[in-house]
Amino acid sequence: GIGSSQSTDGTVGADVALVMVAGDRTWKVTRDDLVSVDMESLQEGESRLDVRSEQAVTGGILEVTSGRRTKVCLTQGHGEWTLDRGAQRDLGGLQDEMRRENLELEAFETRGLSAVPEGCDAVFAVGPTVAFTADEAALLQRYVRGGGNLLVTLDPEIQRDEIPASGLEEVLRDFGIRVDRSIVLELDPRFLPQGATNPAGPFLVATWGDHPVTRGFRQVPGLGMVTELTRSIRPIDPERATTLFSASESSFAETDIARLVAEGEPTRDDADLAGPVSIGVATRVEAVGEAPEGEGEPSEDREGGRVVVVGDSDFLDARYLATGEVVNFDVASAVVGWLTERAALIELPSRRISAQPVRMTQDDVTGLFFRVVVLLPLAVTFLGFAVWWNRRS
């Protein structure tokens, strides 16, 4: 149904634009789910509309036809980004976007667990600042080897002139992914904000690998996402893992953090990693052992887990997800879609429309009035006379 809806208790939801029903399952799509106005754009003198009707309708269809929502579980206990609104490292923006896609985000503590909670379609470890213990790392390793899906974003947090270990390096190495203790420096001014001189970021990433997550971005020149302080993440074997995105040819990854902190200026030498520097990697992991709890399928009949590792968490910041000039939201949506095997999230990017204000002079208004009120009716009258004359003849 289109328009307002009436619930079983007689109340009317005037904000509901679409109601989907399948059997006894109902899902309501609000007008804000379909189209919303970027309030910041109003202050800039334009009205930027965020049109997400495809995502909202797709999520609604999945809600009423599937048995349950897709669930993404967020690790906690290591200083990760949280779902707490107003926190300095807040994933509320991602949560709002994913709700439109019929995905549920739920946090859980890894410490002391022997298995990932049942029902998790993917596990996200977003920006940990405290190292995972060996037992926690083994927990995630078993989860992925058992067919689970994992996203890890590791920022280059600097402590005492070095980047400490996250506790996940060896596990990710086992999956074919190398996590470097480095800082990516972008030296091409075309990828830095106008007037910015800090090569450590934020900077624009516009070099895309050949992978289902990024294939759509490769086909449209000029698309880029914003990252801030970033570390290099590389595939150990290109046959096992694929680079998703990289900094430019002019970039490099500084491995001597103490010297970078002391000098404050990038100095490239043979020990540094030459550009284009890989900062995001995806891989499929061979299934070994038992399936994740609740699946119960034999390992030989299952495909292995999926893993994505990114050297930055700030690309998930609500500021960038809500900015139509960059594709941070589309990248995040594609990553989530690939990990949870939701193809619609990869194939249906958001569409943002900029509605520029129209400013007309008095002469413009007079001319428009003459064309609409005088010329247009005369043209219709003439056309009608021509049709009548043709038939009469």
mmCIF file of C-alpha atoms in Angstrom:
data_model
loop_
_atom_site.group_PDB
_atom_site.id
_atom_site.type_symbol
_atom_site.label_atom_id
_atom_site.label_comp_id
_atom_site.label_asym_id
_atom_site.label_seq_id
_atom_site.Cartn_x
_atom_site.Cartn_y
_atom_site.Cartn_z
ATOM 1 C CA GLY A 1 0.000 0.000 0.000
ATOM 2 C CA ILE A 2 1.125 3.549 -0.698
ATOM 3 C CA GLY A 3 0.595 6.482 1.660
ATOM 4 C CA SER A 4 -0.409 6.405 5.293
ATOM 5 C CA SER A 5 -1.130 3.103 6.984
ATOM 6 C CA GLN A 6 -3.409 1.970 9.747
ATOM 7 C CA SER A 7 -2.183 -0.524 12.320
ATOM 8 C CA THR A 8 -4.175 -3.186 14.081
ATOM 9 C CA ASP A 9 -4.788 -0.907 17.054
ATOM 10 C CA GLY A 10 -6.382 1.752 14.843
ATOM 11 C CA THR A 11 -3.490 4.221 14.854
ATOM 12 C CA VAL A 12 -2.404 5.789 11.605
ATOM 13 C CA GLY A 13 1.238 6.187 10.598
ATOM 14 C CA ALA A 14 1.239 9.273 8.414
ATOM 15 C CA ASP A 15 4.962 8.975 7.722
ATOM 16 C CA VAL A 16 4.656 5.523 6.141
ATOM 17 C CA ALA A 17 5.126 5.607 2.367
ATOM 18 C CA LEU A 18 5.008 1.888 1.608
ATOM 19 C CA VAL A 19 3.722 -1.201 3.392
ATOM 20 C CA MET A 20 4.885 -4.678 2.330
ATOM 21 C CA VAL A 21 2.991 -7.787 3.405
ATOM 22 C CA ALA A 22 3.818 -11.463 2.870
ATOM 23 C CA GLY A 23 1.721 -13.865 4.911
ATOM 24 C CA ASP A 24 1.783 -12.684 8.498
ATOM 25 C CA ARG A 25 4.965 -10.605 8.063
ATOM 26 C CA THR A 26 4.681 -6.835 7.567
ATOM 27 C CA TRP A 27 7.328 -4.212 6.876
ATOM 28 C CA LYS A 28 6.806 -0.443 6.678
ATOM 29 C CA VAL A 29 9.006 1.902 4.675
ATOM 30 C CA THR A 30 8.895 5.534 5.768
ATOM 31 C CA ARG A 31 9.370 8.568 3.573
ATOM 32 C CA ASP A 32 12.716 9.220 5.223
ATOM 33 C CA ASP A 33 13.805 5.715 4.208
ATOM 34 C CA LEU A 34 13.059 6.593 0.578
ATOM 35 C CA VAL A 35 14.263 10.195 0.353
ATOM 36 C CA SER A 36 15.943 12.426 2.891
ATOM 37 C CA VAL A 37 17.386 15.953 2.767
ATOM 38 C CA ASP A 38 20.982 16.603 3.755
ATOM 39 C CA MET A 39 20.561 19.442 6.270
ATOM 40 C CA GLU A 40 24.180 20.551 5.872
ATOM 41 C CA SER A 41 23.543 21.165 2.183
ATOM 42 C CA LEU A 42 20.767 23.606 3.059
ATOM 43 C CA GLN A 43 23.272 25.757 4.908
ATOM 44 C CA GLU A 44 25.452 25.728 1.784
ATOM 45 C CA GLY A 45 22.629 27.143 -0.354
ATOM 46 C CA GLU A 46 21.497 23.933 -2.029
ATOM 47 C CA SER A 47 19.146 21.053 -1.292
ATOM 48 C CA ARG A 48 20.877 17.700 -1.647
ATOM 49 C CA LEU A 49 18.457 14.791 -1.694
ATOM 50 C CA ASP A 50 19.553 11.304 -0.749
ATOM 51 C CA VAL A 51 17.422 8.849 -2.760
ATOM 52 C CA ARG A 52 17.566 5.312 -1.409
ATOM 53 C CA SER A 53 14.315 3.843 -2.657
ATOM 54 C CA GLU A 54 16.053 0.795 -4.125
ATOM 55 C CA GLN A 55 17.774 -0.081 -0.860
ATOM 56 C CA ALA A 56 14.639 0.545 1.210
ATOM 57 C CA VAL A 57 12.417 -1.571 -1.029
ATOM 58 C CA THR A 58 15.007 -4.350 -1.330
ATOM 59 C CA GLY A 59 15.429 -4.448 2.435
ATOM 60 C CA GLY A 60 11.656 -4.543 2.891
ATOM 61 C CA ILE A 61 11.258 -7.446 0.488
ATOM 62 C CA LEU A 62 13.963 -9.365 2.330
ATOM 63 C CA GLU A 63 12.305 -8.583 5.649
ATOM 64 C CA VAL A 64 8.935 -10.085 4.687
ATOM 65 C CA THR A 65 10.288 -13.013 2.652
ATOM 66 C CA SER A 66 13.308 -14.189 4.644
ATOM 67 C CA GLY A 67 13.214 -16.033 7.908
ATOM 68 C CA ARG A 68 15.267 -13.478 9.822
ATOM 69 C CA ARG A 69 17.363 -10.383 9.452
ATOM 70 C CA THR A 70 20.985 -10.612 8.435
ATOM 71 C CA LYS A 71 23.013 -10.025 11.602
ATOM 72 C CA VAL A 72 26.442 -8.410 11.841
ATOM 73 C CA CYS A 73 28.172 -8.906 15.219
ATOM 74 C CA LEU A 74 30.675 -6.302 16.446
ATOM 75 C CA THR A 75 33.547 -7.297 18.699
ATOM 76 C CA GLN A 76 33.943 -5.207 21.868
ATOM 77 C CA GLY A 77 36.436 -5.027 24.725
ATOM 78 C CA HIS A 78 39.442 -3.720 22.769
ATOM 79 C CA GLY A 79 38.585 -0.055 22.299
ATOM 80 C CA GLU A 80 36.684 -0.729 19.086
ATOM 81 C CA TRP A 81 34.139 1.606 17.545
ATOM 82 C CA THR A 82 30.790 1.147 19.271
ATOM 83 C CA LEU A 83 27.065 1.555 18.678
ATOM 84 C CA ASP A 84 26.852 4.111 21.511
ATOM 85 C CA ARG A 85 25.412 7.298 20.077
ATOM 86 C CA GLY A 86 27.603 10.319 20.675
ATOM 87 C CA ALA A 87 30.760 8.314 21.360
ATOM 88 C CA GLN A 88 33.968 9.551 19.785
ATOM 89 C CA ARG A 89 34.188 6.371 17.709
ATOM 90 C CA ASP A 90 30.528 5.865 16.850
ATOM 91 C CA LEU A 91 29.155 3.393 14.295
ATOM 92 C CA GLY A 92 25.665 4.857 14.568
ATOM 93 C CA GLY A 93 25.863 6.165 11.008
ATOM 94 C CA LEU A 94 26.625 2.702 9.660
ATOM 95 C CA GLN A 95 23.853 1.247 11.819
ATOM 96 C CA ASP A 96 21.325 3.705 10.362
ATOM 97 C CA GLU A 97 22.388 2.942 6.811
ATOM 98 C CA MET A 98 22.344 -0.808 7.311
ATOM 99 C CA ARG A 99 18.887 -0.724 8.906
ATOM 100 C CA ARG A 100 17.536 0.397 5.533
ATOM 101 C CA GLU A 101 19.089 -2.737 4.059
ATOM 102 C CA ASN A 102 17.405 -4.968 6.659
ATOM 103 C CA LEU A 103 20.667 -5.693 8.498
ATOM 104 C CA GLU A 104 20.997 -5.811 12.258
ATOM 105 C CA LEU A 105 24.153 -4.767 14.108
ATOM 106 C CA GLU A 106 24.795 -6.266 17.541
ATOM 107 C CA ALA A 107 27.809 -5.973 19.849
ATOM 108 C CA PHE A 108 29.401 -8.820 21.817
ATOM 109 C CA GLU A 109 32.403 -9.298 24.092
ATOM 110 C CA THR A 110 34.946 -11.817 22.808
ATOM 111 C CA ARG A 111 36.813 -12.332 26.075
ATOM 112 C CA GLY A 112 36.111 -15.722 27.625
ATOM 113 C CA LEU A 113 34.050 -17.036 24.699
ATOM 114 C CA SER A 114 34.712 -20.408 23.088
ATOM 115 C CA ALA A 115 32.592 -19.648 20.000
ATOM 116 C CA VAL A 116 31.112 -16.671 18.178
ATOM 117 C CA PRO A 117 27.461 -16.106 19.209
ATOM 118 C CA GLU A 118 24.935 -18.057 17.204
ATOM 119 C CA GLY A 119 23.245 -16.258 14.332
ATOM 120 C CA CYS A 120 26.143 -13.982 13.347
ATOM 121 C CA ASP A 121 26.329 -13.781 9.561
ATOM 122 C CA ALA A 122 29.547 -11.772 9.856
ATOM 123 C CA VAL A 123 31.827 -10.463 12.594
ATOM 124 C CA PHE A 124 33.301 -6.962 12.470
ATOM 125 C CA ALA A 125 36.331 -5.858 14.509
ATOM 126 C CA VAL A 126 36.371 -2.110 13.826
ATOM 127 C CA GLY A 127 39.361 -0.097 14.988
ATOM 128 C CA PRO A 128 40.631 -1.996 18.055
ATOM 129 C CA THR A 129 43.192 -0.081 20.099
ATOM 130 C CA VAL A 130 43.939 -2.862 22.602
ATOM 131 C CA ALA A 131 45.442 -6.134 21.426
ATOM 132 C CA PHE A 132 43.334 -9.282 21.183
ATOM 133 C CA THR A 133 44.584 -12.118 23.352
ATOM 134 C CA ALA A 134 45.811 -15.349 21.794
ATOM 135 C CA ASP A 135 42.575 -17.082 22.800
ATOM 136 C CA GLU A 136 40.439 -14.342 21.232
ATOM 137 C CA ALA A 137 42.465 -14.446 18.025
ATOM 138 C CA ALA A 138 42.071 -18.232 17.926
ATOM 139 C CA LEU A 139 38.318 -17.770 18.392
ATOM 140 C CA LEU A 140 38.113 -15.610 15.257
ATOM 141 C CA GLN A 141 40.401 -17.980 13.384
ATOM 142 C CA ARG A 142 38.137 -20.960 14.154
ATOM 143 C CA TYR A 143 35.093 -18.918 13.203
ATOM 144 C CA VAL A 144 36.478 -18.070 9.758
ATOM 145 C CA ARG A 145 37.941 -21.532 9.162
ATOM 146 C CA GLY A 146 34.521 -22.895 10.016
ATOM 147 C CA GLY A 147 32.916 -20.791 7.271
ATOM 148 C CA GLY A 148 32.352 -17.502 9.129
ATOM 149 C CA ASN A 149 32.887 -14.048 7.612
ATOM 150 C CA LEU A 150 35.117 -11.352 9.089
ATOM 151 C CA LEU A 151 35.853 -7.654 8.603
ATOM 152 C CA VAL A 152 38.852 -6.177 10.415
ATOM 153 C CA THR A 153 39.782 -2.498 10.235
ATOM 154 C CA LEU A 154 43.140 -1.700 11.843
ATOM 155 C CA ASP A 155 44.187 1.924 12.237
ATOM 156 C CA PRO A 156 47.900 2.733 12.681
ATOM 157 C CA GLU A 157 47.603 3.843 16.318
ATOM 158 C CA ILE A 158 50.960 5.314 17.353
ATOM 159 C CA GLN A 159 52.171 4.575 20.879
ATOM 160 C CA ARG A 160 55.687 5.466 22.003
ATOM 161 C CA ASP A 161 56.819 6.149 18.438
ATOM 162 C CA GLU A 162 55.655 2.796 17.133
ATOM 163 C CA ILE A 163 52.517 0.986 16.039
ATOM 164 C CA PRO A 164 51.745 -1.793 18.533
ATOM 165 C CA ALA A 165 50.516 -5.219 17.523
ATOM 166 C CA SER A 166 46.775 -5.852 17.324
ATOM 167 C CA GLY A 167 47.015 -9.521 18.248
ATOM 168 C CA LEU A 168 45.466 -10.496 14.909
ATOM 169 C CA GLU A 169 48.537 -10.297 12.682
ATOM 170 C CA GLU A 170 49.332 -14.029 12.720
ATOM 171 C CA VAL A 171 45.714 -15.049 12.178
ATOM 172 C CA LEU A 172 45.406 -12.722 9.208
ATOM 173 C CA ARG A 173 48.729 -13.960 7.877
ATOM 174 C CA ASP A 174 47.277 -17.472 8.032
ATOM 175 C CA PHE A 175 44.464 -16.142 5.805
ATOM 176 C CA GLY A 176 46.998 -14.754 3.304
ATOM 177 C CA ILE A 177 46.923 -11.095 4.419
ATOM 178 C CA ARG A 178 49.895 -9.051 5.633
ATOM 179 C CA VAL A 179 49.279 -6.241 8.149
ATOM 180 C CA ASP A 180 52.148 -3.747 8.063
ATOM 181 C CA ARG A 181 53.179 -1.453 10.902
ATOM 182 C CA SER A 182 53.319 1.529 8.617
ATOM 183 C CA ILE A 183 51.626 4.814 7.763
ATOM 184 C CA VAL A 184 50.511 5.495 4.209
ATOM 185 C CA LEU A 185 51.560 8.893 2.878
ATOM 186 C CA GLU A 186 49.807 10.339 -0.173
ATOM 187 C CA LEU A 187 52.061 12.745 -2.076
ATOM 188 C CA ASP A 188 49.807 13.445 -5.040
ATOM 189 C CA PRO A 189 48.018 16.750 -4.275
ATOM 190 C CA ARG A 190 45.088 15.734 -6.514
ATOM 191 C CA PHE A 191 43.998 13.278 -3.828
ATOM 192 C CA LEU A 192 44.350 15.667 -0.888
ATOM 193 C CA PRO A 193 41.672 18.131 0.232
ATOM 194 C CA GLN A 194 42.055 21.528 -1.382
ATOM 195 C CA GLY A 195 44.782 23.447 0.373
ATOM 196 C CA ALA A 196 45.799 20.472 2.566
ATOM 197 C CA THR A 197 49.463 19.574 2.915
ATOM 198 C CA ASN A 198 49.388 16.639 5.362
ATOM 199 C CA PRO A 199 50.201 13.501 3.331
ATOM 200 C CA ALA A 200 48.969 11.266 6.168
ATOM 201 C CA GLY A 201 45.405 12.269 5.398
ATOM 202 C CA PRO A 202 42.615 12.588 5.062
ATOM 203 C CA PHE A 203 43.090 11.725 1.410
ATOM 204 C CA LEU A 204 41.043 10.276 -1.421
ATOM 205 C CA VAL A 205 41.413 6.655 -2.494
ATOM 206 C CA ALA A 206 40.521 6.134 -6.145
ATOM 207 C CA THR A 207 42.542 3.100 -7.291
ATOM 208 C CA TRP A 208 40.294 0.030 -7.318
ATOM 209 C CA GLY A 209 41.207 -3.645 -7.520
ATOM 210 C CA ASP A 210 39.418 -6.295 -9.563
ATOM 211 C CA HIS A 211 37.006 -7.856 -7.079
ATOM 212 C CA PRO A 212 33.201 -8.123 -6.742
ATOM 213 C CA VAL A 213 33.315 -5.497 -3.981
ATOM 214 C CA THR A 214 34.989 -2.865 -6.153
ATOM 215 C CA ARG A 215 34.218 -3.921 -9.723
ATOM 216 C CA GLY A 216 31.447 -1.360 -10.058
ATOM 217 C CA PHE A 217 33.753 1.485 -9.011
ATOM 218 C CA ARG A 218 36.335 0.545 -11.645
ATOM 219 C CA GLN A 219 33.755 1.179 -14.376
ATOM 220 C CA VAL A 220 33.105 4.814 -13.393
ATOM 221 C CA PRO A 221 36.171 7.103 -13.546
ATOM 222 C CA GLY A 222 36.691 9.602 -10.771
ATOM 223 C CA LEU A 223 34.971 7.759 -7.926
ATOM 224 C CA GLY A 224 36.843 7.874 -4.642
ATOM 225 C CA MET A 225 36.445 7.273 -0.925
ATOM 226 C CA VAL A 226 37.995 9.191 1.958
ATOM 227 C CA THR A 227 40.391 7.629 4.439
ATOM 228 C CA GLU A 228 42.287 9.291 7.251
ATOM 229 C CA LEU A 229 45.373 7.965 9.055
ATOM 230 C CA THR A 230 45.918 4.666 7.219
ATOM 231 C CA ARG A 231 48.259 1.681 7.309
ATOM 232 C CA SER A 232 49.193 -0.636 4.466
ATOM 233 C CA ILE A 233 47.424 -3.988 4.148
ATOM 234 C CA ARG A 234 48.786 -6.333 1.480
ATOM 235 C CA PRO A 235 48.007 -9.767 0.051
ATOM 236 C CA ILE A 236 50.819 -12.208 0.778
ATOM 237 C CA ASP A 237 49.948 -14.215 -2.314
ATOM 238 C CA PRO A 238 47.889 -12.542 -5.070
ATOM 239 C CA GLU A 239 46.496 -15.974 -5.902
ATOM 240 C CA ARG A 240 44.935 -16.215 -2.447
ATOM 241 C CA ALA A 241 43.950 -12.615 -1.698
ATOM 242 C CA THR A 242 42.999 -9.530 -3.727
ATOM 243 C CA THR A 243 43.760 -5.867 -3.174
ATOM 244 C CA LEU A 244 40.474 -3.942 -3.007
ATOM 245 C CA PHE A 245 41.810 -0.393 -3.115
ATOM 246 C CA SER A 246 45.116 1.437 -3.012
ATOM 247 C CA ALA A 247 46.594 4.885 -2.631
ATOM 248 C CA SER A 248 48.007 6.504 -5.769
ATOM 249 C CA GLU A 249 51.207 5.743 -7.667
ATOM 250 C CA SER A 250 52.841 8.671 -5.842
ATOM 251 C CA SER A 251 52.102 7.251 -2.399
ATOM 252 C CA PHE A 252 54.386 5.238 -0.165
ATOM 253 C CA ALA A 253 54.138 3.565 3.233
ATOM 254 C CA GLU A 254 56.563 4.806 5.899
ATOM 255 C CA THR A 255 57.806 1.932 8.044
ATOM 256 C CA ASP A 256 60.136 3.940 10.292
ATOM 257 C CA ILE A 257 57.493 5.501 12.521
ATOM 258 C CA ALA A 258 59.986 6.886 15.054
ATOM 259 C CA ARG A 259 61.773 8.863 12.340
ATOM 260 C CA LEU A 260 58.483 10.114 10.908
ATOM 261 C CA VAL A 261 57.383 11.330 14.342
ATOM 262 C CA ALA A 262 60.760 12.949 15.039
ATOM 263 C CA GLU A 263 61.194 14.689 11.666
ATOM 264 C CA GLY A 264 57.549 15.392 10.868
ATOM 265 C CA GLU A 265 58.336 15.280 7.153
ATOM 266 C CA PRO A 266 58.052 12.230 4.891
ATOM 267 C CA THR A 267 61.423 10.912 3.743
ATOM 268 C CA ARG A 268 61.236 7.976 1.391
ATOM 269 C CA ASP A 269 63.961 5.319 1.414
ATOM 270 C CA ASP A 270 64.433 1.721 0.279
ATOM 271 C CA ALA A 271 62.851 0.324 3.460
ATOM 272 C CA ASP A 272 59.504 1.972 2.688
ATOM 273 C CA LEU A 273 56.758 0.409 0.574
ATOM 274 C CA ALA A 274 56.423 1.949 -2.877
ATOM 275 C CA GLY A 275 53.093 3.041 -4.287
ATOM 276 C CA PRO A 276 50.444 2.325 -5.216
ATOM 277 C CA VAL A 277 50.145 1.171 -1.605
ATOM 278 C CA SER A 278 47.494 -1.470 -0.942
ATOM 279 C CA ILE A 279 45.242 -0.524 2.004
ATOM 280 C CA GLY A 280 42.357 -2.996 1.688
ATOM 281 C CA VAL A 281 42.387 -6.727 0.962
ATOM 282 C CA ALA A 282 39.736 -9.430 0.544
ATOM 283 C CA THR A 283 40.100 -13.196 0.475
ATOM 284 C CA ARG A 284 38.208 -16.467 0.619
ATOM 285 C CA VAL A 285 39.473 -18.850 3.284
ATOM 286 C CA GLU A 286 39.375 -22.609 2.918
ATOM 287 C CA ALA A 287 36.799 -24.197 5.232
ATOM 288 C CA VAL A 288 38.374 -26.421 7.872
ATOM 289 C CA GLY A 289 36.715 -28.106 10.844
ATOM 290 C CA GLU A 290 33.158 -27.660 12.028
ATOM 291 C CA ALA A 291 30.706 -25.090 10.720
ATOM 292 C CA PRO A 292 29.865 -22.047 12.838
ATOM 293 C CA GLU A 293 27.428 -22.821 15.629
ATOM 294 C CA GLY A 294 23.889 -23.196 14.354
ATOM 295 C CA GLU A 295 24.771 -24.073 10.738
ATOM 296 C CA GLY A 296 25.473 -27.755 11.145
ATOM 297 C CA GLU A 297 26.722 -28.358 7.598
ATOM 298 C CA PRO A 298 29.675 -30.655 6.962
ATOM 299 C CA SER A 299 32.816 -28.747 6.016
ATOM 300 C CA GLU A 300 33.296 -30.537 2.705
ATOM 301 C CA ASP A 301 29.909 -29.211 1.495
ATOM 302 C CA ARG A 302 30.598 -25.594 2.450
ATOM 303 C CA GLU A 303 32.592 -22.780 0.989
ATOM 304 C CA GLY A 304 35.186 -21.173 3.216
ATOM 305 C CA GLY A 305 34.722 -17.946 5.116
ATOM 306 C CA ARG A 306 35.204 -14.506 3.637
ATOM 307 C CA VAL A 307 37.633 -11.957 5.075
ATOM 308 C CA VAL A 308 38.149 -8.234 4.403
ATOM 309 C CA VAL A 309 40.903 -6.235 6.113
ATOM 310 C CA VAL A 310 41.219 -2.449 5.780
ATOM 311 C CA GLY A 311 44.004 -0.263 7.160
ATOM 312 C CA ASP A 312 41.618 2.476 8.299
ATOM 313 C CA SER A 313 38.368 2.697 10.282
ATOM 314 C CA ASP A 314 37.508 6.329 9.591
ATOM 315 C CA PHE A 315 36.103 5.487 6.177
ATOM 316 C CA LEU A 316 33.078 4.243 8.182
ATOM 317 C CA ASP A 317 32.614 7.597 9.929
ATOM 318 C CA ALA A 318 29.075 8.947 9.616
ATOM 319 C CA ARG A 319 30.416 12.183 8.075
ATOM 320 C CA TYR A 320 31.805 10.306 5.089
ATOM 321 C CA LEU A 321 28.956 7.812 4.806
ATOM 322 C CA ALA A 322 26.520 10.711 4.426
ATOM 323 C CA THR A 323 28.586 12.606 1.850
ATOM 324 C CA GLY A 324 27.380 12.060 -1.694
ATOM 325 C CA GLU A 325 30.583 13.383 -3.291
ATOM 326 C CA VAL A 326 32.503 10.290 -2.139
ATOM 327 C CA VAL A 327 31.631 6.582 -2.233
ATOM 328 C CA ASN A 328 32.361 5.625 1.379
ATOM 329 C CA PHE A 329 28.783 4.435 1.892
ATOM 330 C CA ASP A 330 28.842 2.445 -1.353
ATOM 331 C CA VAL A 331 32.141 0.788 -0.402
ATOM 332 C CA ALA A 332 30.866 -0.052 3.092
ATOM 333 C CA SER A 333 27.627 -1.423 1.624
ATOM 334 C CA ALA A 334 29.519 -3.524 -0.922
ATOM 335 C CA VAL A 335 31.853 -4.928 1.741
ATOM 336 C CA VAL A 336 28.916 -5.853 3.969
ATOM 337 C CA GLY A 337 27.078 -7.325 0.980
ATOM 338 C CA TRP A 338 30.009 -9.489 -0.076
ATOM 339 C CA LEU A 339 30.708 -10.718 3.443
ATOM 340 C CA THR A 340 27.057 -11.580 4.141
ATOM 341 C CA GLU A 341 26.418 -12.799 0.574
ATOM 342 C CA ARG A 342 23.812 -10.110 -0.039
ATOM 343 C CA ALA A 343 24.361 -9.335 -3.734
ATOM 344 C CA ALA A 344 21.799 -6.517 -3.659
ATOM 345 C CA LEU A 345 24.091 -4.443 -1.457
ATOM 346 C CA ILE A 346 26.803 -4.627 -4.111
ATOM 347 C CA GLU A 347 24.557 -4.071 -7.116
ATOM 348 C CA LEU A 348 22.383 -1.233 -5.764
ATOM 349 C CA PRO A 349 24.564 1.777 -4.918
ATOM 350 C CA SER A 350 22.953 4.789 -3.314
ATOM 351 C CA ARG A 351 21.939 7.625 -5.612
ATOM 352 C CA ARG A 352 22.301 11.190 -4.415
ATOM 353 C CA ILE A 353 20.667 14.070 -6.242
ATOM 354 C CA SER A 354 21.791 17.661 -5.829
ATOM 355 C CA ALA A 355 18.897 20.081 -6.245
ATOM 356 C CA GLN A 356 20.459 23.487 -6.939
ATOM 357 C CA PRO A 357 18.367 26.547 -5.946
ATOM 358 C CA VAL A 358 16.903 28.479 -8.890
ATOM 359 C CA ARG A 359 17.422 32.238 -8.800
ATOM 360 C CA MET A 360 15.365 34.220 -11.334
ATOM 361 C CA THR A 361 15.326 37.942 -12.147
ATOM 362 C CA GLN A 362 12.143 39.896 -12.842
ATOM 363 C CA ASP A 363 12.819 39.637 -16.596
ATOM 364 C CA ASP A 364 13.179 35.855 -16.229
ATOM 365 C CA VAL A 365 9.831 35.644 -14.433
ATOM 366 C CA THR A 366 8.131 37.832 -17.103
ATOM 367 C CA GLY A 367 9.542 35.715 -19.919
ATOM 368 C CA LEU A 368 8.521 32.475 -18.208
ATOM 369 C CA PHE A 369 4.982 33.869 -17.677
ATOM 370 C CA PHE A 370 4.688 34.801 -21.373
ATOM 371 C CA ARG A 371 5.858 31.352 -22.533
ATOM 372 C CA VAL A 372 3.682 29.373 -20.138
ATOM 373 C CA VAL A 373 0.506 31.511 -20.068
ATOM 374 C CA VAL A 374 0.479 32.804 -23.666
ATOM 375 C CA LEU A 375 2.645 30.759 -26.045
ATOM 376 C CA LEU A 376 1.927 27.286 -24.644
ATOM 377 C CA PRO A 377 -1.927 27.607 -24.849
ATOM 378 C CA LEU A 378 -1.624 29.082 -28.360
ATOM 379 C CA ALA A 379 0.534 26.159 -29.433
ATOM 380 C CA VAL A 380 -2.007 23.663 -28.076
ATOM 381 C CA THR A 381 -4.861 25.510 -29.811
ATOM 382 C CA PHE A 382 -2.975 25.558 -33.099
ATOM 383 C CA LEU A 383 -2.180 21.834 -32.819
ATOM 384 C CA GLY A 384 -5.821 21.038 -32.128
ATOM 385 C CA PHE A 385 -6.951 23.105 -35.144
ATOM 386 C CA ALA A 386 -4.401 21.337 -37.347
ATOM 387 C CA VAL A 387 -5.645 17.897 -36.248
ATOM 388 C CA TRP A 388 -9.314 18.924 -36.876
ATOM 389 C CA TRP A 389 -8.481 20.312 -40.313
ATOM 390 C CA ASN A 390 -6.553 17.198 -41.253
ATOM 391 C CA ARG A 391 -9.468 14.940 -40.322
ATOM 392 C CA ARG A 392 -11.995 17.210 -42.101
ATOM 393 C CA SER A 393 -9.932 17.050 -45.259
#
